[in-house]
Amino acid sequence: MSVKSELHNSQKQTKSCAPYITWLLTALEGDASSCIAVQDLFPQFSNIYPVKISVTQFDALLKRFYCHVKKVWAAGHTGVRVYRGLKWKAETCATLSRVAEFEWKDISSHLQPLPCMQTSDTITVLSNILCNGNVILKQIVLSSRKWNLQVRGVNVNLQELGIDQTFTLTKQCLKLVVNTVQNLLICKGKPATEFPQESQQNTEFINVAGGKSVGEYFIRSSTCHQVLPWITSGVCEKCTAFLTEVQTTNRQRLQEELEEKCRRAKEELEEKCRREKEEFSRAVLNYFPDSPEEMNLLLESQQSEEVLHAKVPQSRKWDKKIIKICLKLLVENPQSYRKLEESERLVLPSRGILACYRTYMPEEPGINDRRLHCMHQAAINADLEVSGRSGGIIHSEVAIAPGLTMDCRLPGSELVGFVDTGEEGSNFQTVKQGYTSHDLCSHAFQVTFLGYTGFTFPVCFFPTGCITASEHHTVLWNVISKLRDWAFHVDFILHDGSSEAISFTRSCWPEASKKGRHCSTNLTCPSTYIIHSHNFSQNIRKLRDTVLNSGCGHKRTLTKSGLKIVWNHWEAAAKWARDTETKPLLMDAHLKPDKSEKTKTGLAKSVLDRDMLNLMERYQDDLEDGTYLNSTIDFLKQTSKLISVFSEDTGITAVSDYRLRKLRNVLRWFQAWRNEIMSNTSVTEQKRRRMLPVASTLDAVECMLVGFEEICVKHLNQFPGSSIVPSNFSCTVPEAHLCQNETSKRNFTEYCRMVNSAVLDESLTEGRTLGIKRIKNS
């Protein structure tokens, strides 16, 4: 059996362990009168070579061992190339293993014709590289029928170089080992000139014996491989990585030094501006001691560099606080602003600039392409990636004052203030009633897009008369379809917790299997699904209202583990805190909120958060027997967990995040509470229901917790490496500005005029990502 046949049998071995260089030297031999076809030799070698190799690279490798070989066209064979000067060895590996071995004492006589020296169990091969004037030696160490190679005192990994380490005391094996070692090139490292000046300490002066160059300084890695791989660019991978690491470290150091200089210069400039501003502020306070804060800010802006040294009025740069003050003044009293501007006593943003902020988005109700185009442009200005264009929609409904106004901006004047949920909604209402009617709107329904990265934009708003579940279905699915047309993908819907919204949510669950996950099929893209969740702020206010209406004098008395959870516990803890602590936590606005205070989420959080839990625990410890507060404290532990999770600005990057586990524990607690009460057959069903929060509240909390986890799982699986910030789901733009403005005192026309101003005011106050280009530049 020939060596060529033996190779096919040995190809079952893994490529990383195949001694391809040893095979190349034992399977071939030089013969000037013979040739081997390229198509016979190259495929066999590439099968055992650990990585992909080209024919050109193989030709260069072959030349290193068989320098007389030439690659030519085969005579009489068109298109066939051969290696002239090579032939297959007739001996097999088995034949070579039966060659008689000589004694160790006779090894010197067999080494005489080879370019090496022998000392005890070491064979030394000289290289042509001189390091600091000394020749680098390649030392072959023989032991137990194995041989190793040392260069500069470091062992070389021969297996990675495709070399068989088996050694026998035969002339052929001795010649093979020496020939292999002789062809290994020494790694010189990288030229010292490529390294930074401060890193050029451990240099080596390298020159080639017999070379024409005078030598050069090089630097090697401490983990250098010592020799080069057979196919190489002139340096081992360790030295290349070392140079890259040093250069990267040096660039980072220079960048840090530059940033430090810039930071110091910026701090000096800011300190100078701060001193000047303080001097001017003191002067303003001396002249106007009783002026409001807005007036002081307006006066201080008159001496800013952007205002004083602007070449033309259009180039002035206004601070966001000044824009907010002037926009508020213009919206509330346009005539006063015009008179103040015409007096020229103060330099103010022109009414044209403020009008750009107010009318950047169209004020017409409904879904229109102009507003969606503004949204698309805002996403471009904010440099949003695909993950930033994915998110959900939030809807909220607020009461307004019924009233009609005449819109004369267009040639055909029209009355504004009637209910209008779109053409499809109007047609459905006509079919349902059997006649066409025009009712005055009493509510405004707004839909806002919330991206995973925090990008927020009001999509549309409608004049409604307390929107129904069917109108929810029509409006929301139309919004999702339109957003999809503009490359915005909706993965979830955050509902406002109204009864009609809950009815709409339940209508989206045709299969019982999906109901447990609070998901429904996306009607605009049936291959995907929509996650239904509830607004965190609405749920917190509902839980607070539930406890507020629990106890003596109310129909409901919350009970857990046989102990009551009533509002008297909060009042008693607040009274104890006022008597014993210097800074009482709860005020009258917390304990006895009026109608407007009940809409403020901050007040609801204050009676359910970690601070309230600590207060209740301190109050319990001060009592002789405070065990009756155990269920109240247990309830506060769950609500404080909800508030702490949804208040964090740190993103969730994995489904195994501890905050998701915390929310699951809260969900199990509320479910266990419901099961405990509903399984108590010793009381009537009506009494059992009064021992729990309203069923819709418990369903909303469950929907919020399950839905939020589904949102995290879907987004993190779709965009690995991204994150979800829980605080983005706790306070929404529509809720904030609709509650902030007393919309119940304004009709729909005034509401339309305030939408852009209110959203701008919220974005300037909270720093949210509202991608309006002119706002960003300001």
mmCIF file of C-alpha atoms in Angstrom, residues 322-529:
data_model
loop_
_atom_site.group_PDB
_atom_site.id
_atom_site.type_symbol
_atom_site.label_atom_id
_atom_site.label_comp_id
_atom_site.label_asym_id
_atom_site.label_seq_id
_atom_site.Cartn_x
_atom_site.Cartn_y
_atom_site.Cartn_z
ATOM 1 C CA ILE A 322 -36.737 80.839 28.115
ATOM 2 C CA ILE A 323 -38.594 79.107 25.270
ATOM 3 C CA LYS A 324 -40.856 77.497 27.846
ATOM 4 C CA ILE A 325 -41.598 80.827 29.601
ATOM 5 C CA CYS A 326 -42.204 82.744 26.384
ATOM 6 C CA LEU A 327 -44.331 79.982 24.873
ATOM 7 C CA LYS A 328 -46.447 79.837 28.015
ATOM 8 C CA LEU A 329 -46.878 83.611 27.977
ATOM 9 C CA LEU A 330 -47.777 83.627 24.284
ATOM 10 C CA VAL A 331 -50.373 80.842 24.691
ATOM 11 C CA GLU A 332 -52.029 82.405 27.738
ATOM 12 C CA ASN A 333 -51.913 86.084 26.673
ATOM 13 C CA PRO A 334 -50.855 86.788 23.066
ATOM 14 C CA GLN A 335 -51.573 90.530 23.296
ATOM 15 C CA SER A 336 -49.314 91.063 26.305
ATOM 16 C CA TYR A 337 -46.497 89.208 24.595
ATOM 17 C CA ARG A 338 -46.910 91.331 21.458
ATOM 18 C CA LYS A 339 -46.770 94.551 23.468
ATOM 19 C CA LEU A 340 -43.719 93.373 25.395
ATOM 20 C CA GLU A 341 -41.959 92.426 22.167
ATOM 21 C CA GLU A 342 -42.788 95.742 20.447
ATOM 22 C CA SER A 343 -41.503 97.753 23.399
ATOM 23 C CA GLU A 344 -37.946 96.515 22.615
ATOM 24 C CA ARG A 345 -37.065 96.734 26.293
ATOM 25 C CA LEU A 346 -36.347 93.000 26.297
ATOM 26 C CA VAL A 347 -34.888 90.765 23.600
ATOM 27 C CA LEU A 348 -37.403 87.946 23.213
ATOM 28 C CA PRO A 349 -37.911 85.024 20.827
ATOM 29 C CA SER A 350 -40.034 86.232 17.964
ATOM 30 C CA ARG A 351 -43.623 85.132 17.634
ATOM 31 C CA GLY A 352 -42.619 83.429 14.389
ATOM 32 C CA ILE A 353 -40.100 81.203 16.192
ATOM 33 C CA LEU A 354 -42.609 80.334 18.891
ATOM 34 C CA ALA A 355 -45.220 79.644 16.235
ATOM 35 C CA CYS A 356 -42.863 77.040 14.749
ATOM 36 C CA TYR A 357 -42.913 75.233 18.081
ATOM 37 C CA ARG A 358 -46.675 75.515 18.426
ATOM 38 C CA THR A 359 -47.586 74.535 14.868
ATOM 39 C CA TYR A 360 -44.791 72.097 14.141
ATOM 40 C CA MET A 361 -47.370 69.332 14.162
ATOM 41 C CA PRO A 362 -50.833 69.814 12.663
ATOM 42 C CA GLU A 363 -53.639 70.612 15.064
ATOM 43 C CA GLU A 364 -56.303 68.735 13.097
ATOM 44 C CA PRO A 365 -57.821 65.732 14.922
ATOM 45 C CA GLY A 366 -57.510 62.206 13.575
ATOM 46 C CA ILE A 367 -54.708 60.300 11.861
ATOM 47 C CA ASN A 368 -53.080 62.404 9.151
ATOM 48 C CA ASP A 369 -49.984 61.895 7.050
ATOM 49 C CA ARG A 370 -48.490 65.271 7.897
ATOM 50 C CA ARG A 371 -48.192 64.407 11.570
ATOM 51 C CA LEU A 372 -46.783 60.969 10.710
ATOM 52 C CA HIS A 373 -44.284 62.628 8.371
ATOM 53 C CA CYS A 374 -43.234 64.866 11.277
ATOM 54 C CA MET A 375 -42.821 61.756 13.391
ATOM 55 C CA HIS A 376 -40.738 60.054 10.703
ATOM 56 C CA GLN A 377 -38.522 63.128 10.378
ATOM 57 C CA ALA A 378 -38.172 63.318 14.148
ATOM 58 C CA ALA A 379 -36.919 59.718 14.201
ATOM 59 C CA ILE A 380 -34.336 60.585 11.530
ATOM 60 C CA ASN A 381 -33.177 63.634 13.503
ATOM 61 C CA ALA A 382 -32.834 61.465 16.618
ATOM 62 C CA ASP A 383 -30.741 58.865 14.663
ATOM 63 C CA LEU A 384 -33.056 56.047 15.710
ATOM 64 C CA GLU A 385 -32.081 52.491 14.850
ATOM 65 C CA VAL A 386 -34.563 49.704 14.111
ATOM 66 C CA SER A 387 -34.971 48.947 17.812
ATOM 67 C CA GLY A 388 -35.787 52.621 18.469
ATOM 68 C CA ARG A 389 -38.572 52.512 15.876
ATOM 69 C CA SER A 390 -40.125 49.548 17.680
ATOM 70 C CA GLY A 391 -42.226 50.018 20.769
ATOM 71 C CA GLY A 392 -45.866 50.466 21.677
ATOM 72 C CA ILE A 393 -48.735 52.899 21.810
ATOM 73 C CA ILE A 394 -50.279 54.529 24.854
ATOM 74 C CA HIS A 395 -53.817 55.843 24.819
ATOM 75 C CA SER A 396 -55.430 58.168 27.302
ATOM 76 C CA GLU A 397 -58.772 59.962 27.497
ATOM 77 C CA VAL A 398 -59.366 63.247 29.315
ATOM 78 C CA ALA A 399 -62.504 65.262 29.958
ATOM 79 C CA ILE A 400 -62.878 68.636 28.221
ATOM 80 C CA ALA A 401 -65.572 71.317 28.183
ATOM 81 C CA PRO A 402 -68.208 70.813 25.486
ATOM 82 C CA GLY A 403 -68.424 73.719 23.057
ATOM 83 C CA LEU A 404 -68.423 74.697 19.381
ATOM 84 C CA THR A 405 -66.022 77.062 17.634
ATOM 85 C CA MET A 406 -65.705 78.253 14.054
ATOM 86 C CA ASP A 407 -62.436 77.336 12.304
ATOM 87 C CA CYS A 408 -61.771 80.070 9.722
ATOM 88 C CA ARG A 409 -58.225 79.121 8.761
ATOM 89 C CA LEU A 410 -59.376 77.402 5.575
ATOM 90 C CA PRO A 411 -61.495 78.933 2.783
ATOM 91 C CA GLY A 412 -64.446 76.795 3.857
ATOM 92 C CA SER A 413 -65.117 77.575 7.520
ATOM 93 C CA GLU A 414 -66.394 74.729 9.661
ATOM 94 C CA LEU A 415 -67.625 74.095 13.171
ATOM 95 C CA VAL A 416 -65.235 72.268 15.490
ATOM 96 C CA GLY A 417 -66.301 70.420 18.626
ATOM 97 C CA PHE A 418 -68.389 67.495 17.397
ATOM 98 C CA VAL A 419 -67.574 63.837 18.149
ATOM 99 C CA ASP A 420 -65.347 62.466 15.401
ATOM 100 C CA THR A 421 -63.556 59.095 15.643
ATOM 101 C CA GLY A 422 -62.927 58.769 11.930
ATOM 102 C CA GLU A 423 -65.002 57.762 8.938
ATOM 103 C CA GLU A 424 -65.255 54.112 9.964
ATOM 104 C CA GLY A 425 -66.380 55.014 13.479
ATOM 105 C CA SER A 426 -69.004 57.437 12.158
ATOM 106 C CA ASN A 427 -70.383 54.831 9.747
ATOM 107 C CA PHE A 428 -70.567 52.232 12.510
ATOM 108 C CA GLN A 429 -72.410 54.654 14.772
ATOM 109 C CA THR A 430 -74.889 55.454 11.984
ATOM 110 C CA VAL A 431 -75.590 51.756 11.360
ATOM 111 C CA LYS A 432 -75.975 51.138 15.101
ATOM 112 C CA GLN A 433 -78.383 54.059 15.716
ATOM 113 C CA GLY A 434 -80.182 53.960 12.372
ATOM 114 C CA TYR A 435 -79.668 57.683 11.792
ATOM 115 C CA THR A 436 -76.890 60.270 11.531
ATOM 116 C CA SER A 437 -76.256 62.471 14.578
ATOM 117 C CA HIS A 438 -73.747 65.127 15.575
ATOM 118 C CA ASP A 439 -72.987 65.116 19.299
ATOM 119 C CA LEU A 440 -70.794 67.554 21.153
ATOM 120 C CA CYS A 441 -67.531 66.018 22.318
ATOM 121 C CA SER A 442 -66.927 65.821 26.053
ATOM 122 C CA HIS A 443 -63.564 64.022 25.987
ATOM 123 C CA ALA A 444 -60.310 64.039 24.020
ATOM 124 C CA PHE A 445 -58.744 60.689 23.173
ATOM 125 C CA GLN A 446 -54.987 60.798 22.451
ATOM 126 C CA VAL A 447 -52.645 58.070 21.221
ATOM 127 C CA THR A 448 -48.871 58.391 21.737
ATOM 128 C CA PHE A 449 -46.036 56.218 20.433
ATOM 129 C CA LEU A 450 -43.466 55.078 23.010
ATOM 130 C CA GLY A 451 -40.267 53.545 21.622
ATOM 131 C CA TYR A 452 -38.058 51.120 23.502
ATOM 132 C CA THR A 453 -35.250 53.705 23.512
ATOM 133 C CA GLY A 454 -37.489 56.399 25.023
ATOM 134 C CA PHE A 455 -38.508 58.088 21.759
ATOM 135 C CA THR A 456 -41.979 59.554 22.361
ATOM 136 C CA PHE A 457 -44.303 61.213 19.874
ATOM 137 C CA PRO A 458 -48.046 62.073 19.928
ATOM 138 C CA VAL A 459 -49.546 60.222 16.972
ATOM 139 C CA CYS A 460 -53.122 61.495 16.938
ATOM 140 C CA PHE A 461 -56.059 62.730 19.011
ATOM 141 C CA PHE A 462 -59.838 62.552 18.569
ATOM 142 C CA PRO A 463 -62.863 64.437 19.944
ATOM 143 C CA THR A 464 -65.017 61.789 21.615
ATOM 144 C CA GLY A 465 -67.941 61.368 23.951
ATOM 145 C CA CYS A 466 -66.418 58.753 26.282
ATOM 146 C CA ILE A 467 -64.939 56.373 23.695
ATOM 147 C CA THR A 468 -66.436 52.871 23.499
ATOM 148 C CA ALA A 469 -64.757 49.474 23.104
ATOM 149 C CA SER A 470 -65.708 49.286 19.428
ATOM 150 C CA GLU A 471 -64.200 52.735 18.846
ATOM 151 C CA HIS A 472 -61.073 51.553 20.668
ATOM 152 C CA HIS A 473 -60.879 48.707 18.166
ATOM 153 C CA THR A 474 -61.304 50.975 15.137
ATOM 154 C CA VAL A 475 -58.928 53.748 16.233
ATOM 155 C CA LEU A 476 -56.104 51.659 17.717
ATOM 156 C CA TRP A 477 -55.837 49.168 14.853
ATOM 157 C CA ASN A 478 -55.889 52.026 12.331
ATOM 158 C CA VAL A 479 -53.080 53.715 14.264
ATOM 159 C CA ILE A 480 -51.008 50.508 14.311
ATOM 160 C CA SER A 481 -51.542 50.062 10.557
ATOM 161 C CA LYS A 482 -50.543 53.648 9.790
ATOM 162 C CA LEU A 483 -47.445 53.430 11.984
ATOM 163 C CA ARG A 484 -46.407 50.256 10.191
ATOM 164 C CA ASP A 485 -46.639 52.112 6.868
ATOM 165 C CA TRP A 486 -44.124 54.649 8.227
ATOM 166 C CA ALA A 487 -41.680 51.943 9.482
ATOM 167 C CA PHE A 488 -42.757 52.119 13.150
ATOM 168 C CA HIS A 489 -43.513 48.700 14.626
ATOM 169 C CA VAL A 490 -45.971 48.340 17.508
ATOM 170 C CA ASP A 491 -45.355 45.419 19.870
ATOM 171 C CA PHE A 492 -47.610 46.413 22.770
ATOM 172 C CA ILE A 493 -50.541 48.601 23.811
ATOM 173 C CA LEU A 494 -50.627 50.321 27.214
ATOM 174 C CA HIS A 495 -54.279 50.775 28.190
ATOM 175 C CA ASP A 496 -55.572 53.489 30.502
ATOM 176 C CA GLY A 497 -57.572 51.126 32.717
ATOM 177 C CA SER A 498 -61.047 52.342 31.770
ATOM 178 C CA SER A 499 -63.889 49.822 31.596
ATOM 179 C CA GLU A 500 -64.190 50.283 27.817
ATOM 180 C CA ALA A 501 -60.467 49.660 27.398
ATOM 181 C CA ILE A 502 -60.770 46.464 29.442
ATOM 182 C CA SER A 503 -63.692 45.350 27.254
ATOM 183 C CA PHE A 504 -61.602 46.017 24.154
ATOM 184 C CA THR A 505 -58.710 44.030 25.635
ATOM 185 C CA ARG A 506 -60.920 41.023 26.344
ATOM 186 C CA SER A 507 -62.372 41.138 22.839
ATOM 187 C CA CYS A 508 -58.836 40.658 21.459
ATOM 188 C CA TRP A 509 -58.415 37.228 23.136
ATOM 189 C CA PRO A 510 -60.318 34.706 21.027
ATOM 190 C CA GLU A 511 -58.214 31.761 22.205
ATOM 191 C CA ALA A 512 -57.979 30.787 25.837
ATOM 192 C CA SER A 513 -54.311 29.892 25.446
ATOM 193 C CA LYS A 514 -53.373 33.441 24.544
ATOM 194 C CA LYS A 515 -55.478 34.956 27.281
ATOM 195 C CA GLY A 516 -53.041 33.833 29.935
ATOM 196 C CA ARG A 517 -50.239 35.667 28.154
ATOM 197 C CA HIS A 518 -52.339 38.792 27.522
ATOM 198 C CA CYS A 519 -51.451 38.712 23.825
ATOM 199 C CA SER A 520 -53.515 38.885 20.670
ATOM 200 C CA THR A 521 -52.873 38.477 16.970
ATOM 201 C CA ASN A 522 -51.680 41.620 15.201
ATOM 202 C CA LEU A 523 -54.457 42.277 12.682
ATOM 203 C CA THR A 524 -52.089 44.356 10.530
ATOM 204 C CA CYS A 525 -49.512 41.535 10.438
ATOM 205 C CA PRO A 526 -51.050 38.175 11.442
ATOM 206 C CA SER A 527 -47.638 36.496 11.759
ATOM 207 C CA THR A 528 -46.877 38.659 14.819
ATOM 208 C CA TYR A 529 -48.740 39.376 18.040
#
